[in-house]
């Protein structure tokens, strides 16, 4: 793709990420449908093929390009991250967790199929994410050491140190009021870790210098927290139709949120401050921040 003009508007970056990542995910969805077969195969394809905004995919690609990457096959790394995100949503929506009926404008996987099938879908997509990543590394002609670093980054972010740990704390905290530092710990794990990893993975895939990868990680850390703060705001200001998921769920589940602790305007200010700080990490390290800055701005001002 070298030679094509740089894409820097958030809308264009997201549209491009959707087109390319969805093509990779559709291929895997078809493979699972035919290899696994039956109702489980259908459910796997349903979950993996359900359209998302692909913010994490856009971050992977923008981070990759910001440090000189130019191969279109980066979409495979983005698809691996989106696979992890998708299986987390399938499980998050289950009756034993947030118990939701609507996701990405469609019935949740356990509503479209059943709880047992959706539970299996969540677990079965974990190794699929690893396979998607391994395929992407081969397509990018990256060696085993780089694939190892990418795998460590993605699955550490998806594990007890990140997404799973944050979700655990979040469930544990229902009907309790958390302090701001405790809420930050939940948000950084549950949502922030995978967003941070998206940015770091772009840098690793481009085989960027350690200082540049560290700046991408610091950017992703702040943007990841800002994303969940914006999510807290949207949960109480958006409609279910706009969000594609049930609005007002945090209040129904008596969850501690940034809005509960700081109010809507306070939470918005915090998110915007983090987005600005995120870009400063890149600027200080000399990493071009146009595309990633546009995505950071989108993340804190989005309507869905
Ligand atoms: C199955 C091993 C295994 C683990 C699952 C349930 C769980 C562990 C984690 C849940 C983490 C979670 C749901 C975090 C919330 C993340 C979040 C803000 C989701 C919404 O992201 P968007 O707005 O959604 O990017 P789209 O649909 O656009 O992709």
CSV table of C-alpha atoms and ligand atoms in Angstrom, one decimal:
chain,number,residue,atom,x,y,z
A,1,UNK,CA,0.0,0.0,0.0
A,2,UNK,CA,3.0,2.3,0.0
A,3,UNK,CA,2.4,5.2,-2.4
A,4,UNK,CA,-1.2,5.6,-1.4
A,5,UNK,CA,-2.0,8.9,0.4
A,6,UNK,CA,-2.1,8.7,4.2
A,7,UNK,CA,-5.6,8.3,5.7
A,8,UNK,CA,-6.0,10.5,8.7
A,9,UNK,CA,-9.7,11.1,9.4
A,10,UNK,CA,-11.2,8.9,12.0
A,11,UNK,CA,-14.2,8.1,9.8
A,12,UNK,CA,-11.9,7.0,6.9
A,13,UNK,CA,-9.7,5.0,9.2
A,14,UNK,CA,-12.6,3.2,10.7
A,15,UNK,CA,-14.3,2.5,7.4
A,16,UNK,CA,-11.1,1.1,6.0
A,17,UNK,CA,-10.5,-1.0,9.2
A,18,UNK,CA,-14.1,-2.3,8.9
A,19,UNK,CA,-13.7,-3.3,5.3
A,20,UNK,CA,-10.4,-5.1,5.7
A,21,UNK,CA,-10.9,-6.7,9.1
A,22,UNK,CA,-14.4,-7.8,8.2
A,23,UNK,CA,-13.1,-9.5,5.1
A,24,UNK,CA,-10.6,-11.5,7.3
A,25,UNK,CA,-13.2,-12.3,9.9
A,26,UNK,CA,-15.7,-13.4,7.3
A,27,UNK,CA,-13.2,-15.9,5.9
A,28,UNK,CA,-12.6,-17.4,9.4
A,29,UNK,CA,-16.4,-17.4,10.1
A,30,UNK,CA,-17.0,-19.4,6.9
A,31,UNK,CA,-14.2,-21.8,7.8
A,32,UNK,CA,-15.7,-22.4,11.3
A,33,UNK,CA,-19.2,-22.8,9.9
A,34,UNK,CA,-18.0,-25.6,7.6
A,35,UNK,CA,-15.3,-27.2,9.8
A,36,UNK,CA,-17.4,-27.3,13.0
A,37,UNK,CA,-20.7,-27.5,11.3
A,38,UNK,CA,-24.2,-27.8,12.8
A,39,UNK,CA,-25.7,-25.3,15.2
A,40,UNK,CA,-22.3,-24.7,16.9
A,41,UNK,CA,-20.7,-23.8,13.6
A,42,UNK,CA,-23.6,-21.4,12.8
A,43,UNK,CA,-23.3,-19.8,16.2
A,44,UNK,CA,-19.5,-19.3,15.8
A,45,UNK,CA,-20.0,-17.7,12.4
A,46,UNK,CA,-22.8,-15.5,13.8
A,47,UNK,CA,-20.7,-14.2,16.7
A,48,UNK,CA,-17.6,-13.7,14.6
A,49,UNK,CA,-19.5,-12.1,11.7
A,50,UNK,CA,-21.5,-9.7,13.7
A,51,UNK,CA,-20.5,-6.1,12.7
A,52,UNK,CA,-18.6,-3.9,15.2
A,53,UNK,CA,-17.2,-0.4,15.0
A,54,UNK,CA,-13.7,-2.0,14.7
A,55,UNK,CA,-12.0,0.7,16.8
A,56,UNK,CA,-9.4,-1.7,18.0
A,57,UNK,CA,-8.7,-2.8,14.4
A,58,UNK,CA,-8.3,0.8,13.3
A,59,UNK,CA,-5.8,1.4,16.2
A,60,UNK,CA,-3.7,-1.6,15.2
A,61,UNK,CA,-3.4,-0.4,11.6
A,62,UNK,CA,-2.8,3.3,12.5
A,63,UNK,CA,-0.1,2.3,15.1
A,64,UNK,CA,1.5,0.0,12.5
A,65,UNK,CA,1.6,2.8,9.9
A,66,UNK,CA,2.7,5.5,12.4
A,67,UNK,CA,6.0,3.6,12.7
A,68,UNK,CA,6.5,2.8,9.0
A,69,UNK,CA,4.5,-0.4,8.5
A,70,UNK,CA,2.9,-0.6,5.1
A,71,UNK,CA,1.6,-4.1,4.4
A,72,UNK,CA,-2.1,-4.7,4.0
A,73,UNK,CA,-1.8,-8.0,5.8
A,74,UNK,CA,-1.8,-6.0,9.1
A,75,UNK,CA,-5.6,-6.5,8.8
A,76,UNK,CA,-4.9,-10.1,10.1
A,77,UNK,CA,-3.4,-8.8,13.3
A,78,UNK,CA,-6.4,-6.5,13.7
A,79,UNK,CA,-8.7,-9.4,13.1
A,80,UNK,CA,-7.0,-11.4,15.9
A,81,UNK,CA,-7.6,-8.5,18.3
A,82,UNK,CA,-11.2,-8.2,17.2
A,83,UNK,CA,-11.7,-11.9,17.7
A,84,UNK,CA,-10.6,-11.6,21.4
A,85,UNK,CA,-12.9,-8.6,21.7
A,86,UNK,CA,-15.8,-10.5,20.1
A,87,UNK,CA,-15.5,-13.5,22.4
A,88,UNK,CA,-15.4,-11.3,25.4
A,89,UNK,CA,-18.7,-9.6,24.3
A,90,UNK,CA,-20.3,-13.1,23.8
A,91,UNK,CA,-19.5,-14.0,27.4
A,92,UNK,CA,-20.1,-10.5,28.9
A,93,UNK,CA,-23.7,-10.7,27.6
A,94,UNK,CA,-24.5,-14.1,29.2
A,95,UNK,CA,-27.1,-14.3,31.9
A,96,UNK,CA,-24.4,-15.1,34.5
A,97,UNK,CA,-22.6,-11.9,33.6
A,98,UNK,CA,-24.3,-8.7,32.3
A,99,UNK,CA,-27.4,-10.6,31.0
A,100,UNK,CA,-28.1,-8.6,27.9
A,101,UNK,CA,-30.3,-9.3,24.8
A,102,UNK,CA,-28.9,-6.8,22.3
A,103,UNK,CA,-25.4,-6.4,20.9
A,104,UNK,CA,-24.2,-4.6,17.8
A,105,UNK,CA,-27.8,-4.0,16.9
A,106,UNK,CA,-28.6,-7.8,16.9
A,107,UNK,CA,-29.7,-10.4,19.4
A,108,UNK,CA,-26.8,-11.5,21.6
A,109,UNK,CA,-25.4,-14.9,20.7
A,110,UNK,CA,-27.2,-16.7,23.6
A,111,UNK,CA,-30.5,-15.0,22.5
A,112,UNK,CA,-30.0,-16.0,18.9
A,113,UNK,CA,-29.0,-19.5,19.9
A,114,UNK,CA,-28.9,-20.6,23.6
A,115,UNK,CA,-26.8,-20.1,26.7
A,116,UNK,CA,-24.9,-23.4,26.4
A,117,UNK,CA,-24.0,-22.7,22.7
A,118,UNK,CA,-23.0,-19.1,23.4
A,119,UNK,CA,-20.8,-20.3,26.3
A,120,UNK,CA,-19.0,-22.7,24.0
A,121,UNK,CA,-18.7,-20.1,21.3
A,122,UNK,CA,-16.8,-17.8,23.8
A,123,UNK,CA,-14.4,-20.5,24.8
A,124,UNK,CA,-13.9,-21.9,21.2
A,125,UNK,CA,-13.0,-18.5,19.9
A,126,UNK,CA,-10.0,-18.2,22.2
A,127,UNK,CA,-7.8,-20.6,20.2
A,128,UNK,CA,-9.2,-19.2,17.0
A,129,UNK,CA,-7.8,-15.8,18.0
A,130,UNK,CA,-4.4,-17.4,18.3
A,131,UNK,CA,-4.7,-19.0,14.9
A,132,UNK,CA,-5.8,-15.7,13.3
A,133,UNK,CA,-2.7,-14.1,14.8
A,134,UNK,CA,-0.3,-16.9,13.6
A,135,UNK,CA,-1.8,-16.7,10.1
A,136,UNK,CA,-1.3,-12.9,10.1
A,137,UNK,CA,2.3,-13.2,11.2
A,138,UNK,CA,3.0,-15.6,8.3
A,139,UNK,CA,1.3,-13.3,5.8
A,140,UNK,CA,3.4,-10.4,7.1
A,141,UNK,CA,6.5,-12.6,6.8
A,142,UNK,CA,7.3,-12.1,10.5
A,143,UNK,CA,9.5,-14.7,12.2
A,144,UNK,CA,8.7,-16.8,15.3
A,145,UNK,CA,10.3,-14.3,17.7
A,146,UNK,CA,8.0,-11.5,16.6
A,147,UNK,CA,5.0,-13.8,16.6
A,148,UNK,CA,5.9,-14.8,20.1
A,149,UNK,CA,6.0,-11.2,21.3
A,150,UNK,CA,2.7,-10.5,19.6
A,151,UNK,CA,1.1,-13.6,21.2
A,152,UNK,CA,2.4,-12.6,24.6
A,153,UNK,CA,1.1,-9.1,24.2
A,154,UNK,CA,-2.4,-10.1,23.0
A,155,UNK,CA,-3.0,-13.0,25.4
A,156,UNK,CA,-1.5,-11.2,28.4
A,157,UNK,CA,-3.9,-8.3,27.7
A,158,UNK,CA,-6.8,-10.8,27.3
A,159,UNK,CA,-5.9,-12.6,30.5
A,160,UNK,CA,-6.0,-12.2,34.3
A,161,UNK,CA,-3.6,-9.2,34.1
A,162,UNK,CA,-6.0,-7.5,31.8
A,163,UNK,CA,-9.4,-8.2,30.4
A,164,UNK,CA,-10.4,-11.3,32.4
A,165,UNK,CA,-9.0,-9.8,35.6
A,166,UNK,CA,-10.8,-6.5,35.0
A,167,UNK,CA,-14.1,-8.3,34.2
A,168,UNK,CA,-13.6,-10.3,37.4
A,169,UNK,CA,-13.2,-7.1,39.5
A,170,UNK,CA,-16.2,-5.6,37.7
A,171,UNK,CA,-18.5,-8.5,38.6
A,172,UNK,CA,-17.2,-8.5,42.1
A,173,UNK,CA,-17.9,-4.8,42.4
A,174,UNK,CA,-21.6,-4.9,41.4
A,175,UNK,CA,-23.8,-3.2,44.0
A,176,UNK,CA,-20.7,-1.7,45.7
A,177,UNK,CA,-19.4,1.8,45.3
A,178,UNK,CA,-15.8,1.8,44.2
A,179,UNK,CA,-13.3,4.6,44.8
A,180,UNK,CA,-11.8,6.3,41.8
A,181,UNK,CA,-8.5,4.3,42.0
A,182,UNK,CA,-10.5,1.0,42.2
A,183,UNK,CA,-12.6,2.0,39.2
A,184,UNK,CA,-9.5,2.9,37.2
A,185,UNK,CA,-8.1,-0.6,38.0
A,186,UNK,CA,-11.4,-2.2,36.7
A,187,UNK,CA,-11.5,0.0,33.5
A,188,UNK,CA,-7.8,-0.4,32.7
A,189,UNK,CA,-8.2,-4.2,32.9
A,190,UNK,CA,-11.6,-4.8,31.5
A,191,UNK,CA,-11.4,-2.5,28.5
A,192,UNK,CA,-8.1,-0.7,28.5
A,193,UNK,CA,-5.7,-3.6,28.3
A,194,UNK,CA,-7.0,-4.8,24.9
A,195,UNK,CA,-7.0,-1.3,23.5
A,196,UNK,CA,-3.4,-0.7,24.8
A,197,UNK,CA,-2.4,-4.1,23.2
A,198,UNK,CA,-3.9,-3.0,19.8
A,199,UNK,CA,-1.5,-0.1,19.7
A,200,UNK,CA,1.5,-2.1,21.0
A,201,UNK,CA,0.8,-4.8,18.4
A,202,UNK,CA,0.9,-2.4,15.6
A,203,UNK,CA,4.4,-1.3,16.7
A,204,UNK,CA,5.7,-4.9,17.2
A,205,UNK,CA,4.3,-6.0,13.8
A,206,UNK,CA,6.2,-3.1,12.2
A,207,UNK,CA,9.3,-4.2,14.1
A,208,UNK,CA,9.6,-0.6,15.4
A,209,UNK,CA,12.4,0.6,17.8
A,210,UNK,CA,11.6,-0.1,21.5
A,211,UNK,CA,11.2,3.6,22.3
A,212,UNK,CA,8.5,3.9,19.6
A,213,UNK,CA,6.7,0.8,20.8
A,214,UNK,CA,6.8,2.1,24.3
A,215,UNK,CA,5.2,5.4,23.2
A,216,UNK,CA,2.5,3.5,21.4
A,217,UNK,CA,1.9,1.5,24.5
A,218,UNK,CA,1.6,4.7,26.6
A,219,UNK,CA,-0.8,6.2,24.0
A,220,UNK,CA,-2.9,3.0,24.2
A,221,UNK,CA,-2.9,3.0,28.0
A,222,UNK,CA,-4.5,6.5,28.2
A,223,UNK,CA,-6.8,6.0,25.2
A,224,UNK,CA,-8.0,2.6,26.6
A,225,UNK,CA,-9.1,4.2,29.9
A,226,UNK,CA,-10.6,7.2,27.9
A,227,UNK,CA,-12.6,4.6,25.8
A,228,UNK,CA,-14.3,3.1,28.9
A,229,UNK,CA,-15.0,6.5,30.4
A,230,UNK,CA,-16.7,7.5,27.2
A,231,UNK,CA,-18.6,4.2,27.3
A,232,UNK,CA,-19.8,5.1,30.8
A,233,UNK,CA,-21.1,8.4,29.5
A,234,UNK,CA,-22.8,6.9,26.5
A,235,UNK,CA,-24.5,4.2,28.7
A,236,UNK,CA,-26.5,7.0,30.4
A,237,UNK,CA,-26.8,9.5,27.5
A,238,UNK,CA,-27.3,7.3,24.4
A,239,UNK,CA,-30.3,5.3,23.3
A,240,UNK,CA,-30.3,1.5,22.7
A,241,UNK,CA,-30.9,2.2,19.0
A,242,UNK,CA,-27.8,4.5,18.8
A,243,UNK,CA,-25.6,2.2,20.8
A,244,UNK,CA,-26.8,-1.2,19.4
A,245,UNK,CA,-26.8,-2.5,23.0
A,246,UNK,CA,-29.1,-1.9,25.9
A,247,UNK,CA,-28.7,1.7,27.2
A,248,UNK,CA,-28.8,2.3,30.9
A,249,UNK,CA,-27.5,-1.1,31.8
A,250,UNK,CA,-24.8,0.2,34.3
A,251,UNK,CA,-27.5,1.8,36.4
A,252,UNK,CA,-29.8,-1.3,36.2
A,253,UNK,CA,-26.8,-3.4,37.5
A,254,UNK,CA,-25.9,-0.8,40.1
A,255,UNK,CA,-22.4,-0.5,38.6
A,256,UNK,CA,-19.8,2.0,39.8
A,257,UNK,CA,-19.0,4.3,36.8
A,258,UNK,CA,-17.1,7.5,36.1
A,259,UNK,CA,-20.4,9.2,35.7
A,260,UNK,CA,-21.4,8.1,39.1
A,261,UNK,CA,-18.2,9.4,40.6
A,262,UNK,CA,-17.6,12.6,38.6
A,263,UNK,CA,-20.9,13.4,36.8
A,264,UNK,CA,-21.4,13.4,33.1
A,265,UNK,CA,-19.4,16.6,32.5
A,266,UNK,CA,-16.6,15.6,34.8
A,267,UNK,CA,-16.3,12.2,33.1
A,268,UNK,CA,-16.3,13.8,29.7
A,269,UNK,CA,-13.5,16.2,30.8
A,270,UNK,CA,-11.5,13.4,32.2
A,271,UNK,CA,-11.8,11.4,28.9
A,272,UNK,CA,-10.8,14.4,26.7
A,273,UNK,CA,-7.8,15.1,29.0
A,274,UNK,CA,-6.6,11.5,28.7
A,275,UNK,CA,-7.0,11.7,24.9
A,276,UNK,CA,-4.8,14.8,24.8
A,277,UNK,CA,-2.2,13.2,27.1
A,278,UNK,CA,-2.2,10.1,24.9
A,279,UNK,CA,-1.1,12.1,21.9
A,280,UNK,CA,1.6,13.8,23.9
A,281,UNK,CA,3.3,10.4,24.5
A,282,UNK,CA,3.6,10.1,20.7
A,283,UNK,CA,4.8,13.6,20.1
A,284,UNK,CA,7.5,13.4,22.8
A,285,UNK,CA,8.8,10.2,21.1
A,286,UNK,CA,8.7,11.7,17.6
A,287,UNK,CA,6.0,9.2,16.5
A,288,UNK,CA,3.7,10.8,13.9
A,289,UNK,CA,0.4,11.3,15.7
A,290,UNK,CA,-2.1,12.4,13.0
A,291,UNK,CA,-4.1,9.2,12.5
A,292,UNK,CA,-3.8,7.9,16.1
A,293,UNK,CA,-4.7,11.4,17.4
A,294,UNK,CA,-7.8,11.4,15.1
A,295,UNK,CA,-8.9,8.0,16.5
A,296,UNK,CA,-8.3,9.3,20.1
A,297,UNK,CA,-10.6,12.3,19.4
A,298,UNK,CA,-13.2,10.0,17.9
A,299,UNK,CA,-13.0,7.6,20.9
A,300,UNK,CA,-13.9,10.4,23.4
A,301,UNK,CA,-16.6,12.2,21.2
A,302,UNK,CA,-18.3,9.2,19.6
A,303,UNK,CA,-22.0,8.7,19.8
A,304,UNK,CA,-22.1,4.9,19.7
B,1,LIG,C1,-14.3,-16.0,27.2
B,1,LIG,C2,-11.9,-16.3,28.1
B,1,LIG,C3,-13.1,-15.5,28.0
B,1,LIG,C4,-13.1,-14.2,28.6
B,1,LIG,C5,-14.2,-13.3,28.6
B,1,LIG,C6,-16.4,-11.5,29.7
B,1,LIG,C7,-15.0,-11.1,29.6
B,1,LIG,C8,-14.0,-12.2,29.7
B,1,LIG,C9,-14.6,-9.9,29.4
B,1,LIG,C10,-15.6,-8.7,29.2
B,1,LIG,C11,-14.8,-7.5,28.9
B,1,LIG,C12,-15.7,-6.4,28.4
B,1,LIG,C13,-17.1,-6.7,27.9
B,1,LIG,C14,-15.3,-5.2,28.4
B,1,LIG,C15,-16.1,-4.0,27.9
B,1,LIG,C16,-15.5,-3.6,26.6
B,1,LIG,C17,-16.4,-2.6,25.9
B,1,LIG,C18,-16.4,-1.2,26.3
B,1,LIG,C19,-17.1,-3.0,24.8
B,1,LIG,C20,-17.7,-2.2,23.8
B,1,LIG,O1,-16.7,-2.0,22.8
B,1,LIG,P1,-17.1,-1.3,21.4
B,1,LIG,O2,-17.9,-0.1,21.7
B,1,LIG,O3,-18.0,-2.4,20.7
B,1,LIG,O4,-15.9,-1.1,20.6
B,1,LIG,P2,-18.1,-2.8,19.2
B,1,LIG,O5,-19.4,-3.6,19.2
B,1,LIG,O6,-18.2,-1.6,18.4
B,1,LIG,O7,-17.0,-3.7,18.9
